[in-house]
């Protein structure tokens, strides 16, 4: 049986479910920590597990260049390589090629590009992306798509979405089904309702194990993103998981869960952790701020992570001031714990039928803090 | 009762004992991980504990500048600040002023210097160094000394050593005795036997809780260092712990334990870990070396640390190639575990009366590996 999804309950459009995979179950809604190059930055795999994470994301673009998919396969697959026996979702590589690679050229066949690290030339097609993700032993394989640039005219967005649809068909044909593994299609269409509808319909015909919503959080703003979710999630089958790619802030997550999204990934908690920014129940704190120099209180008194139970804000401030690696390590630990705890609390609220109250209460908390 | 030392057994000049402190017992010989600025670089305190470390070192120079000793005291002391309830030894600050600070000026009263980070002006005297270490709540306070430059003429070394002796007297007078805490004197005298004798005799008159051997590992070479140990350790009271400052390689440690040293500190295992160099039972490996790119074996098959039990050399190579923080994190974990395991094995061999065989066998292991 392929990877599948149990929808446990709904509260409005918000959903609580369980993703059942070859590498373990994932209660949803869930946030996937980003493990770009086979490591969640600044974290041991044990530390990632301790945040409550059940599934992580790997980036095909980075891994195909270093250490290469063939090498990961020879070494026993990405799970073993990075000490993560749990589920792993890999993206298709398309997004990073467009944002990182040099001299890229896209046509019907695929994308030719040069590595951003050594200038070496590479080609990625839907078939090759599926092969790479297979070699990585990815639990959830993403189709190769073109993430439509923003802003795009209706014509541009339509042409881009239709290319992604053709690539989705080729990706589906190239995917090798295995028990407990699955492949997700990606809805495109920019901010145009008719295009989102066309994309979703075409992908549903291909009967993927799950559906991602792509091309959002690319500059359109939260309101436009939520509008697109309001339009798109009802077009997707209720019994399949829904994944909003590359999103977002804690507030983005709450609003998207309310609109029926089950899965997220984002570099925000890890990247913020390396730049002294902490997500807390009282909002965002910048630990470089001099006002923390004598602050003997924990970073987030409501948090049970290593960083919050063992150290003071003054210590974290000191670590960032001295550019000690432990600063990013502790703050990444906290931020990922915060994101996981938020998803766990959201799930509990959905199961209890009070997601809206939970969501409002959480937002009030962010606004009430002295965070700035 | 002050900090004290139980000498359990000797094997030749090698000693197995226990240091009994207010913050816990330390079996010796022991290696102290260096936690310069209130953190062992790239390690959580839990990770340091997991290496087997029982005592860590803090640097007065760094801590007096950032976050300042008064601030650490207000925040509850260095143990709480860095989540290390176990024993902490702090150096006096003198060595780092000479190696790091700008515009330093030394006279009988003490040292005036400018911070290497912000140019701020500071003064350190024996009395102020004792006060700072007291504010930090250091378990073992070191006297302020001048680490004699190398090479030094006999006249230079004598003048420097005699200044250190006068400062040791002032340091002893300024030290506030507390149960389970202690203060160590530091033998100087460069490579001159008569000066080492004079220094040791003067310090023994002050009846410190322990004795450090300073001014070695500053360029004189291992043979000269061992010669000085052969001369110096017999001058020190058997019932007090002996600490060789800033030493060294695993081979330095084995040779120094054989000469009656009980305690060590060195940045080597931590610094090497950040630069891809691993200390193993088969010698030193540089994980950046391309020959590890497909190496699916563990870093050191004889090691039980997280790095060696969960990951391959190929993964470590990949992490350093991609400049991922996890590379330094895992390799520091391993190197510190290697140093601790070496001291634990040395202690067991001394207790079993076969330290020389152990030492020879260990050196053969280093030479036999394909390490280079």
XYZ file of C-alpha atoms in Angstrom:
744
model
C 0.000 0.000 0.000
C 1.272 3.426 -0.935
C 1.843 6.238 1.549
C -1.595 7.342 2.710
C -3.432 9.770 4.916
C -6.038 9.287 7.633
C -8.213 12.343 8.081
C -9.111 12.164 11.748
C -11.294 15.199 12.204
C -11.994 18.667 10.867
C -12.743 21.918 12.648
C -14.033 24.309 10.038
C -11.578 23.813 7.188
C -8.763 22.897 9.610
C -7.808 19.234 9.592
C -6.150 16.806 12.002
C -4.869 13.623 10.440
C -2.043 11.137 10.203
C 0.306 10.553 7.336
C 1.208 6.835 7.236
C 4.563 6.145 5.578
C 7.179 3.439 5.204
C 9.342 5.367 7.668
C 6.757 6.066 10.343
C 3.578 8.007 11.004
C 3.321 11.781 10.980
C 0.495 13.457 12.919
C -0.761 16.502 11.023
C -0.735 19.439 10.765
C 3.041 19.128 10.702
C 6.038 21.311 10.080
C 9.019 19.811 8.245
C 12.426 21.065 9.337
C 14.603 21.866 6.324
C 17.669 19.635 6.053
C 19.027 21.109 2.839
C 22.318 19.261 2.350
C 21.610 16.206 4.481
C 21.690 18.148 7.764
C 19.297 20.481 9.515
C 21.757 23.339 9.963
C 23.361 23.597 13.428
C 21.506 20.496 14.671
C 22.394 16.865 15.302
C 19.691 14.439 14.197
C 19.069 13.672 17.884
C 18.521 17.364 18.549
C 16.053 17.544 15.642
C 14.157 14.566 17.056
C 14.092 16.231 20.481
C 12.225 19.219 18.994
C 9.328 16.858 18.232
C 9.995 16.757 14.481
C 8.574 13.680 12.752
C 9.560 14.402 9.152
C 12.326 16.448 7.541
C 12.896 17.876 4.086
C 15.927 17.394 1.846
C 16.824 19.543 -1.158
C 17.384 17.670 -4.398
C 19.346 20.553 -5.920
C 21.947 20.601 -3.143
C 22.185 16.831 -2.787
C 22.486 16.146 -6.542
C 25.536 18.445 -6.593
C 27.081 17.343 -3.277
C 27.501 14.528 -2.463
C 25.429 13.415 -5.547
C 22.392 11.146 -5.490
C 24.386 8.133 -6.716
C 26.813 8.526 -3.804
C 23.991 8.829 -1.258
C 22.470 5.655 -2.731
C 25.792 3.779 -2.489
C 26.038 4.903 1.146
C 22.624 3.424 1.919
C 20.239 6.291 1.211
C 19.563 9.669 2.764
C 17.933 8.271 5.929
C 21.091 6.417 6.903
C 23.398 9.164 5.604
C 21.900 11.812 7.872
C 20.835 9.566 10.767
C 17.145 10.199 10.126
C 15.239 6.896 9.923
C 11.932 8.806 9.900
C 10.099 10.097 6.833
C 11.926 12.444 4.456
C 10.322 14.597 1.786
C 12.551 15.814 -1.013
C 11.740 18.690 -3.283
C 12.276 18.329 -7.016
C 15.231 20.664 -7.374
C 13.390 23.080 -9.651
C 12.903 25.895 -7.149
C 16.567 26.020 -6.070
C 17.828 25.880 -9.650
C 15.839 29.030 -10.343
C 16.957 30.786 -7.151
C 20.573 29.588 -6.799
C 22.036 28.143 -9.999
C 23.884 30.117 -12.638
C 23.221 30.288 -16.405
C 20.028 28.293 -16.227
C 18.078 27.493 -19.406
C 14.598 26.005 -19.241
C 12.800 24.301 -22.133
C 10.215 21.586 -22.603
C 12.750 18.838 -21.880
C 13.952 20.259 -18.564
C 16.469 22.696 -17.099
C 20.154 23.054 -17.899
C 22.139 24.913 -15.251
C 25.508 25.495 -13.680
C 26.250 24.686 -10.033
C 26.467 27.758 -7.802
C 29.457 26.230 -6.026
C 31.800 25.023 -8.767
C 30.206 26.068 -12.079
C 29.795 22.453 -13.223
C 27.038 21.914 -15.831
C 23.959 19.810 -15.057
C 20.609 18.877 -16.578
C 17.429 18.206 -14.665
C 14.320 16.777 -16.316
C 11.209 15.403 -14.655
C 12.601 11.905 -15.237
C 16.021 12.736 -13.792
C 14.488 14.476 -10.767
C 12.418 11.351 -10.053
C 15.523 9.187 -10.458
C 17.513 11.377 -8.061
C 14.773 11.337 -5.438
C 14.524 7.563 -5.859
C 18.282 7.215 -5.348
C 18.013 9.367 -2.218
C 15.280 6.955 -1.030
C 12.940 9.850 -0.396
C 9.716 8.900 1.381
C 7.802 11.635 -0.430
C 8.906 12.537 -3.939
C 7.863 15.893 -5.399
C 7.117 16.324 -9.109
C 9.394 18.668 -11.042
C 7.588 21.933 -11.635
C 8.376 25.480 -12.564
C 7.730 27.803 -9.643
C 6.037 30.647 -11.528
C 7.771 33.967 -10.971
C 5.896 36.716 -9.163
C 4.397 38.903 -10.462
C 3.394 37.119 -13.676
C 0.762 38.107 -16.224
C -2.132 35.719 -16.756
C -0.525 34.519 -20.002
C 2.848 33.954 -18.371
C 1.274 32.172 -15.411
C -0.865 29.990 -17.705
C 2.091 28.959 -19.871
C 4.225 28.225 -16.803
C 1.443 26.251 -15.078
C 0.786 24.181 -18.227
C 4.467 23.332 -18.552
C 4.359 22.225 -14.890
C 1.306 20.110 -15.667
C 3.067 18.366 -18.563
C 6.091 17.828 -16.316
C 3.795 16.482 -13.587
C 2.533 13.819 -16.045
C 6.101 12.863 -16.948
C 7.046 12.883 -13.244
C 4.121 10.590 -12.419
C 5.079 8.183 -15.219
C 8.701 8.108 -14.020
C 7.878 7.521 -10.345
C 8.419 3.975 -9.127
C 5.673 3.087 -6.619
C 6.793 1.403 -3.386
C 4.899 0.458 -0.235
C 4.649 3.392 2.140
C 6.244 5.816 -0.331
C 4.407 8.446 -2.295
C 4.566 11.279 -4.779
C 2.964 14.700 -4.511
C 1.773 16.899 -7.377
C 2.161 20.692 -7.128
C -0.671 23.107 -7.922
C 0.536 26.248 -9.718
C -1.325 29.144 -11.341
C 0.070 32.197 -9.562
C -2.716 34.413 -8.160
C -5.244 33.495 -10.878
C -8.227 31.490 -9.704
C -8.992 29.949 -13.114
C -5.403 28.763 -13.465
C -5.344 27.279 -9.941
C -8.560 25.412 -10.838
C -7.127 24.130 -14.119
C -3.905 23.036 -12.412
C -5.655 21.287 -9.520
C -8.043 19.443 -11.860
C -5.236 18.198 -14.089
C -3.181 17.007 -11.107
C -6.147 15.272 -9.453
C -6.553 13.254 -12.649
C -3.052 11.886 -12.048
C -4.122 10.627 -8.595
C -1.057 11.605 -6.561
C -0.602 10.458 -2.960
C -0.702 14.097 -1.911
C -0.926 17.627 -3.273
C 1.325 20.574 -2.725
C 0.413 24.179 -3.286
C 3.323 25.916 -4.945
C 4.110 29.384 -6.236
C 3.004 31.105 -3.025
C 5.053 32.992 -0.418
C 6.997 34.465 -3.319
C 6.116 38.097 -2.676
C 2.342 38.196 -3.097
C 1.721 38.916 0.599
C -0.181 36.990 3.228
C -3.661 38.198 2.198
C -3.204 37.108 -1.421
C -1.713 33.820 -0.245
C -4.698 33.151 2.012
C -7.067 34.052 -0.858
C -5.358 31.475 -3.054
C -5.592 28.860 -0.279
C -9.314 29.603 0.115
C -9.684 28.874 -3.582
C -7.291 25.951 -3.880
C -7.727 23.652 -0.874
C -11.411 22.938 -1.646
C -10.291 21.724 -5.091
C -8.117 19.024 -3.556
C -9.371 15.600 -2.434
C -10.156 15.547 1.300
C -8.522 12.146 1.776
C -5.105 13.274 0.545
C -2.539 15.368 2.446
C -1.996 19.007 1.439
C 1.383 20.662 1.621
C 1.999 24.411 1.382
C 5.547 24.756 0.115
C 8.050 27.148 1.676
C 5.674 28.629 4.290
C 6.174 30.422 6.624
C 5.882 32.531 9.777
C 3.985 31.102 12.755
C 1.101 33.393 11.767
C 1.198 32.069 8.185
C 1.003 28.542 9.571
C -2.021 29.247 11.776
C -3.893 30.931 8.919
C -3.025 28.171 6.481
C -4.044 25.383 8.858
C -7.378 27.202 9.204
C -7.669 26.920 5.407
C -7.078 23.166 5.288
C -3.316 22.799 4.894
C -1.666 19.774 6.566
C 2.066 20.154 5.910
C 4.614 22.963 5.810
C 8.298 23.519 5.323
C 10.302 26.691 5.702
C 13.863 27.808 6.424
C 12.576 30.552 8.736
C 13.008 28.862 12.133
C 16.467 27.520 11.261
C 17.718 30.633 9.451
C 16.325 32.929 12.155
C 18.042 30.789 14.772
C 21.390 31.448 13.134
C 20.764 35.197 13.066
C 19.712 35.589 16.729
C 15.962 35.811 16.053
C 13.710 33.730 18.288
C 10.059 32.813 17.770
C 8.311 32.748 21.130
C 4.842 32.730 22.636
C 5.360 36.479 23.151
C 6.429 37.177 19.577
C 9.810 37.508 17.893
C 12.871 38.482 19.944
C 16.246 39.550 18.581
C 18.797 38.208 21.038
C 21.480 40.596 19.779
C 19.487 43.419 21.332
C 21.450 45.020 24.208
C 18.366 44.973 26.418
C 18.955 41.258 26.990
C 22.492 41.690 28.368
C 21.349 41.293 32.006
C 18.102 39.416 31.377
C 18.134 36.382 33.663
C 14.783 35.077 32.434
C 14.435 32.128 30.071
C 13.991 32.867 26.370
C 10.405 31.582 26.408
C 9.110 30.566 29.844
C 6.397 28.447 28.198
C 8.908 26.339 26.251
C 10.392 23.045 27.457
C 13.393 22.972 25.105
C 17.016 22.724 26.195
C 17.611 26.379 25.393
C 14.708 27.653 27.499
C 15.083 25.298 30.463
C 18.855 25.599 30.928
C 19.852 29.090 29.893
C 19.037 32.758 30.270
C 18.442 35.386 27.615
C 21.634 36.998 28.938
C 23.605 33.854 28.059
C 22.110 33.704 24.554
C 22.900 37.395 24.063
C 26.472 36.717 25.207
C 26.860 33.792 22.780
C 25.713 35.842 19.786
C 27.847 38.800 20.850
C 30.896 36.508 20.970
C 29.845 34.769 17.737
C 29.909 31.400 19.457
C 28.402 28.490 17.499
C 26.343 27.516 20.514
C 24.156 30.604 19.933
C 22.813 29.358 16.570
C 22.694 25.811 17.949
C 20.521 26.737 20.937
C 18.308 29.188 19.065
C 17.696 26.768 16.193
C 16.763 24.173 18.805
C 14.302 26.589 20.340
C 12.803 27.854 17.078
C 12.216 24.354 15.729
C 10.735 23.336 19.083
C 8.473 26.384 18.918
C 7.259 25.474 15.425
C 6.685 21.835 16.416
C 4.881 22.821 19.600
C 2.687 25.205 17.618
C 1.675 22.387 15.261
C 1.083 19.979 18.159
C -1.092 22.558 19.912
C -2.936 23.315 16.671
C -3.663 19.610 16.207
C -4.942 19.291 19.776
C -7.184 22.326 19.256
C -8.610 20.894 16.029
C -9.313 17.591 17.776
C -10.989 19.526 20.604
C -13.012 21.569 18.133
C -11.666 24.925 19.290
C -9.085 25.774 16.651
C -10.311 29.321 16.136
C -10.105 30.155 19.836
C -6.631 28.607 19.988
C -5.557 30.585 16.979
C -6.863 33.873 18.386
C -5.334 33.230 21.801
C -1.957 32.445 20.217
C -2.014 35.640 18.147
C -2.920 37.681 21.225
C 0.110 36.156 22.955
C 2.419 37.228 20.134
C 1.076 40.767 20.317
C 1.097 41.000 24.114
C 4.800 40.315 24.612
C 7.487 42.932 24.900
C 8.976 41.358 21.796
C 9.904 43.725 18.992
C 37.714 21.443 53.977
C 39.395 22.837 50.893
C 39.485 21.097 47.530
C 41.747 18.081 47.930
C 43.265 15.139 46.153
C 43.303 11.423 46.917
C 46.264 9.692 45.380
C 44.937 6.197 44.728
C 47.905 4.455 43.214
C 51.070 5.011 41.228
C 52.603 3.025 38.393
C 56.150 4.276 38.007
C 55.703 8.033 38.140
C 52.178 7.793 36.684
C 49.389 8.498 39.153
C 45.709 7.613 39.452
C 43.759 9.730 41.897
C 40.601 11.668 42.590
C 40.168 15.400 42.866
C 37.442 16.130 45.428
C 35.713 19.481 44.885
C 32.629 21.429 45.898
C 31.203 20.690 42.470
C 31.936 16.981 42.275
C 34.774 14.477 42.052
C 37.197 14.236 39.154
C 39.029 10.951 38.556
C 42.574 11.639 37.368
C 44.437 11.760 35.089
C 41.877 14.069 33.498
C 41.580 16.290 30.475
C 39.728 19.604 30.848
C 37.783 20.708 27.779
C 38.353 24.394 27.071
C 35.209 26.510 27.427
C 36.806 29.855 26.678
C 33.879 32.259 26.689
C 31.437 30.243 28.774
C 30.939 27.583 26.088
C 32.999 24.684 24.807
C 32.921 25.720 21.159
C 30.343 23.885 19.001
C 29.063 21.856 21.968
C 26.026 22.000 24.225
C 26.839 21.336 27.878
C 24.955 18.041 27.558
C 27.178 17.076 24.645
C 30.293 17.932 26.698
C 29.005 15.744 29.541
C 28.351 12.913 27.079
C 32.047 12.910 26.103
C 32.846 11.858 29.687
C 34.220 15.254 30.708
C 34.128 15.897 34.464
C 35.715 19.353 34.601
C 35.976 22.221 32.130
C 38.165 25.295 31.872
C 37.056 28.906 31.509
C 39.248 31.798 30.372
C 39.380 34.792 32.680
C 40.617 37.105 29.913
C 37.620 36.403 27.671
C 35.047 36.374 30.452
C 36.288 39.595 32.105
C 35.764 41.381 28.788
C 32.501 39.687 27.798
C 30.135 39.358 29.584
C 32.299 40.639 32.523
C 32.837 38.846 35.827
C 30.387 41.116 37.665
C 27.663 40.212 35.183
C 28.365 36.480 35.462
C 28.167 36.855 39.254
C 24.821 38.689 39.026
C 23.545 35.888 36.789
C 24.438 33.279 39.409
C 28.010 32.328 38.511
C 29.698 30.576 35.622
C 28.335 27.112 36.487
C 24.752 28.259 36.066
C 25.569 30.608 33.172
C 26.992 27.817 31.022
C 24.884 24.920 32.391
C 27.921 23.209 33.902
C 27.256 22.330 37.564
C 30.498 20.327 37.679
C 33.955 21.662 38.572
C 35.356 24.585 36.595
C 38.974 25.707 36.556
C 39.675 29.248 35.415
C 43.021 30.509 34.267
C 44.316 33.835 35.561
C 44.002 35.814 32.337
C 47.723 36.462 32.057
C 48.473 34.090 29.198
C 45.694 35.400 26.944
C 46.580 39.031 27.633
C 50.046 38.295 26.310
C 48.816 36.360 23.281
C 45.627 38.256 22.351
C 45.420 41.739 23.858
C 46.728 44.908 22.253
C 49.108 47.539 23.729
C 49.853 45.548 26.817
C 52.184 46.955 29.485
C 53.415 44.794 32.333
C 54.975 46.086 35.560
C 55.218 45.014 39.171
C 51.634 46.047 39.883
C 50.084 44.053 37.049
C 49.209 44.299 33.350
C 47.472 47.113 31.522
C 46.026 46.132 28.152
C 43.445 46.861 25.499
C 40.711 44.390 24.574
C 41.311 42.628 21.249
C 37.629 43.012 20.403
C 36.770 46.654 21.129
C 40.029 48.334 22.191
C 38.698 49.120 25.686
C 41.399 49.587 28.330
C 41.726 47.204 31.290
C 44.043 46.443 34.201
C 44.716 43.044 35.661
C 46.661 42.563 38.903
C 47.000 39.418 40.997
C 44.323 40.819 43.318
C 41.942 41.665 40.463
C 42.446 38.277 38.813
C 41.548 36.571 42.116
C 38.484 38.792 42.440
C 37.355 37.992 38.910
C 37.782 34.250 39.396
C 35.890 34.558 42.694
C 33.052 36.393 40.948
C 32.958 33.670 38.307
C 32.670 31.159 41.194
C 35.552 29.159 39.798
C 36.154 25.837 41.556
C 39.892 26.075 40.903
C 41.457 29.524 40.823
C 44.844 29.965 39.146
C 47.395 32.492 40.401
C 48.302 35.331 38.052
C 51.679 34.635 36.503
C 53.749 35.742 33.582
C 54.095 32.937 31.063
C 57.791 33.362 30.251
C 58.387 33.859 26.533
C 60.328 31.205 24.647
C 63.211 31.293 24.056
C 64.386 33.316 27.071
C 67.896 33.777 28.446
C 68.573 32.544 31.955
C 68.455 36.143 33.215
C 65.153 36.856 31.468
C 63.632 33.594 32.678
C 64.822 34.237 36.249
C 63.397 37.767 36.354
C 60.104 36.599 34.867
C 59.845 33.622 37.247
C 60.610 35.814 40.276
C 57.911 38.287 39.253
C 55.513 35.325 38.972
C 56.583 34.194 42.437
C 55.851 37.630 43.928
C 52.508 37.633 42.116
C 51.809 34.115 43.430
C 52.243 35.414 46.998
C 49.854 38.286 46.311
C 47.442 35.864 44.606
C 47.546 33.538 47.590
C 46.863 36.420 49.977
C 43.932 37.627 47.867
C 42.299 34.205 47.511
C 39.228 33.653 49.671
C 39.201 30.041 50.905
C 35.904 28.170 50.625
C 34.985 24.525 51.240
C 35.716 22.387 48.211
C 37.357 25.241 46.326
C 41.067 25.643 45.763
C 43.883 27.641 44.247
C 46.815 26.387 42.195
C 50.284 27.903 41.981
C 52.169 27.814 38.676
C 55.800 26.698 38.394
C 57.778 28.760 35.872
C 61.477 28.874 34.996
C 61.549 28.187 31.262
C 63.938 25.339 30.413
C 66.340 26.045 33.293
C 66.456 23.388 35.985
C 67.697 25.712 38.740
C 64.900 28.180 38.047
C 62.242 25.433 38.037
C 63.624 24.284 41.427
C 63.552 27.803 42.837
C 60.016 28.385 41.559
C 58.677 25.068 42.870
C 60.240 25.587 46.304
C 58.817 29.093 46.667
C 55.350 27.955 45.617
C 55.367 24.906 47.897
C 56.007 27.283 50.805
C 52.658 28.926 49.972
C 50.890 25.558 50.327
C 48.519 25.733 47.362
C 45.768 23.140 46.847
C 47.480 22.127 43.613
C 50.413 22.977 41.367
C 50.466 23.786 37.704
C 53.476 23.583 35.444
C 53.465 26.594 33.152
C 55.659 28.004 30.435
C 55.812 24.719 28.524
C 54.364 23.782 25.140
C 55.432 27.234 23.962
C 57.830 26.076 21.265
C 60.492 24.155 23.176
C 59.501 20.805 21.661
C 58.257 17.621 23.256
C 61.692 16.333 24.365
C 62.538 19.537 26.234
C 59.048 19.596 27.746
C 59.432 16.029 28.996
C 62.889 16.901 30.404
C 61.364 19.750 32.379
C 58.583 17.470 33.648
C 61.168 14.913 34.754
C 62.817 17.684 36.769
C 59.694 19.433 38.041
C 57.122 16.833 39.078
C 59.423 15.282 41.746
C 59.683 18.750 43.315
C 55.926 18.893 43.875
C 54.141 17.336 46.869
C 52.773 13.882 46.053
C 49.474 14.557 47.810
C 48.586 17.555 45.631
C 47.257 17.495 42.045
C 49.575 18.520 39.184
C 48.329 20.323 36.135
C 50.285 20.776 32.912
C 48.875 23.908 31.305
C 47.937 24.059 27.633
C 49.054 20.521 26.751
C 48.646 18.866 24.277
C 48.548 16.119 21.659
C 47.427 12.638 22.743
C 51.097 11.629 22.663
C 52.020 14.607 24.881
C 49.375 13.478 27.344
C 50.612 9.881 27.514
C 54.201 11.012 28.060
C 53.205 13.574 30.662
C 51.021 11.150 32.607
C 54.056 8.831 32.674
C 55.922 11.732 34.311
C 53.385 12.272 37.069
C 50.955 14.841 35.637
C 47.304 14.570 36.691
C 45.482 17.305 34.777
C 45.583 18.820 31.303
C 43.814 21.401 29.196
C 44.262 22.193 25.540
C 42.319 23.701 22.641
C 43.640 21.006 20.287
C 40.681 18.584 20.310
C 38.125 21.381 19.958
C 40.085 23.498 17.461
C 41.004 20.430 15.401
C 37.346 19.422 15.369
C 36.436 22.720 13.735
C 39.102 22.271 11.065
C 38.195 18.704 10.046
C 41.029 16.999 11.943
C 40.112 13.930 13.977
C 42.133 12.200 16.676
C 41.536 8.466 16.462
C 42.985 5.180 17.685
C 44.633 4.954 14.252
C 46.145 8.440 14.356
C 45.025 11.800 12.997
C 42.673 11.963 10.010
C 41.833 15.034 7.953
C 38.201 14.628 6.949
C 38.549 17.153 4.138
C 40.731 14.655 2.324
C 39.025 13.467 -0.888
C 39.868 9.857 -0.083
C 36.987 9.857 2.415
C 34.327 10.843 -0.139
C 33.011 7.265 -0.495
C 34.262 5.886 2.829
C 31.307 4.169 4.469
C 33.272 3.190 7.600
C 32.893 4.965 10.922
C 35.439 7.653 11.799
C 36.926 5.508 14.588
C 35.440 1.999 14.879
C 36.704 1.767 18.478
C 34.809 4.894 19.586
C 31.313 4.914 21.086
C 30.530 8.598 20.454
C 27.546 9.893 18.488
C 29.761 10.781 15.551
C 31.315 7.329 15.248
C 28.216 5.235 15.942
C 25.775 7.089 13.687
C 27.735 8.427 10.753
C 30.257 7.533 8.081
C 33.505 9.240 7.162
C 31.803 10.021 3.849
C 29.111 11.996 5.693
C 31.688 13.919 7.736
C 33.631 14.680 4.549
C 30.405 15.914 2.950
C 29.610 18.178 5.926
C 33.038 19.841 5.845
C 32.922 20.171 2.070
C 29.565 21.952 2.362
C 30.785 23.985 5.365
C 27.891 22.720 7.445
C 28.080 23.495 11.190
C 27.309 19.865 11.970
C 30.819 18.946 10.773
C 32.585 20.875 13.567
C 29.860 19.793 16.011
C 30.316 16.078 15.327
C 34.108 16.179 15.083
C 34.466 18.193 18.305
C 32.226 15.613 19.960
C 34.471 12.850 18.719
C 37.780 14.532 19.544
C 36.732 15.365 23.093
C 35.409 11.817 23.515
C 38.739 10.513 22.236
C 40.674 12.615 24.751
C 38.407 11.592 27.615
C 38.552 7.921 26.627
C 42.335 8.136 26.482
C 42.456 9.491 30.036
C 39.963 6.890 31.278
C 42.020 4.105 29.689
C 45.245 5.589 31.086
C 43.734 5.645 34.572
C 42.588 2.022 34.255
C 46.073 1.004 33.103
C 47.712 2.804 36.047
C 45.319 1.081 38.441
C 46.139 -2.246 36.765
C 49.865 -1.525 36.952
C 50.451 -1.749 33.221
C 50.615 1.878 32.140
C 53.763 1.462 30.072
C 52.314 -1.418 28.057
C 49.111 0.568 27.542
C 51.095 3.578 26.436
C 53.184 1.580 23.972
C 50.143 -0.241 22.578
C 48.312 3.062 22.083
C 51.274 4.608 20.242
C 51.543 1.525 18.007
C 47.864 1.987 17.176
C 48.447 5.607 16.113
C 51.299 4.556 13.866
C 49.546 1.511 12.391
C 46.552 3.343 10.951
C 46.276 4.633 7.403
C 45.907 8.052 8.971
C 48.140 10.750 7.604
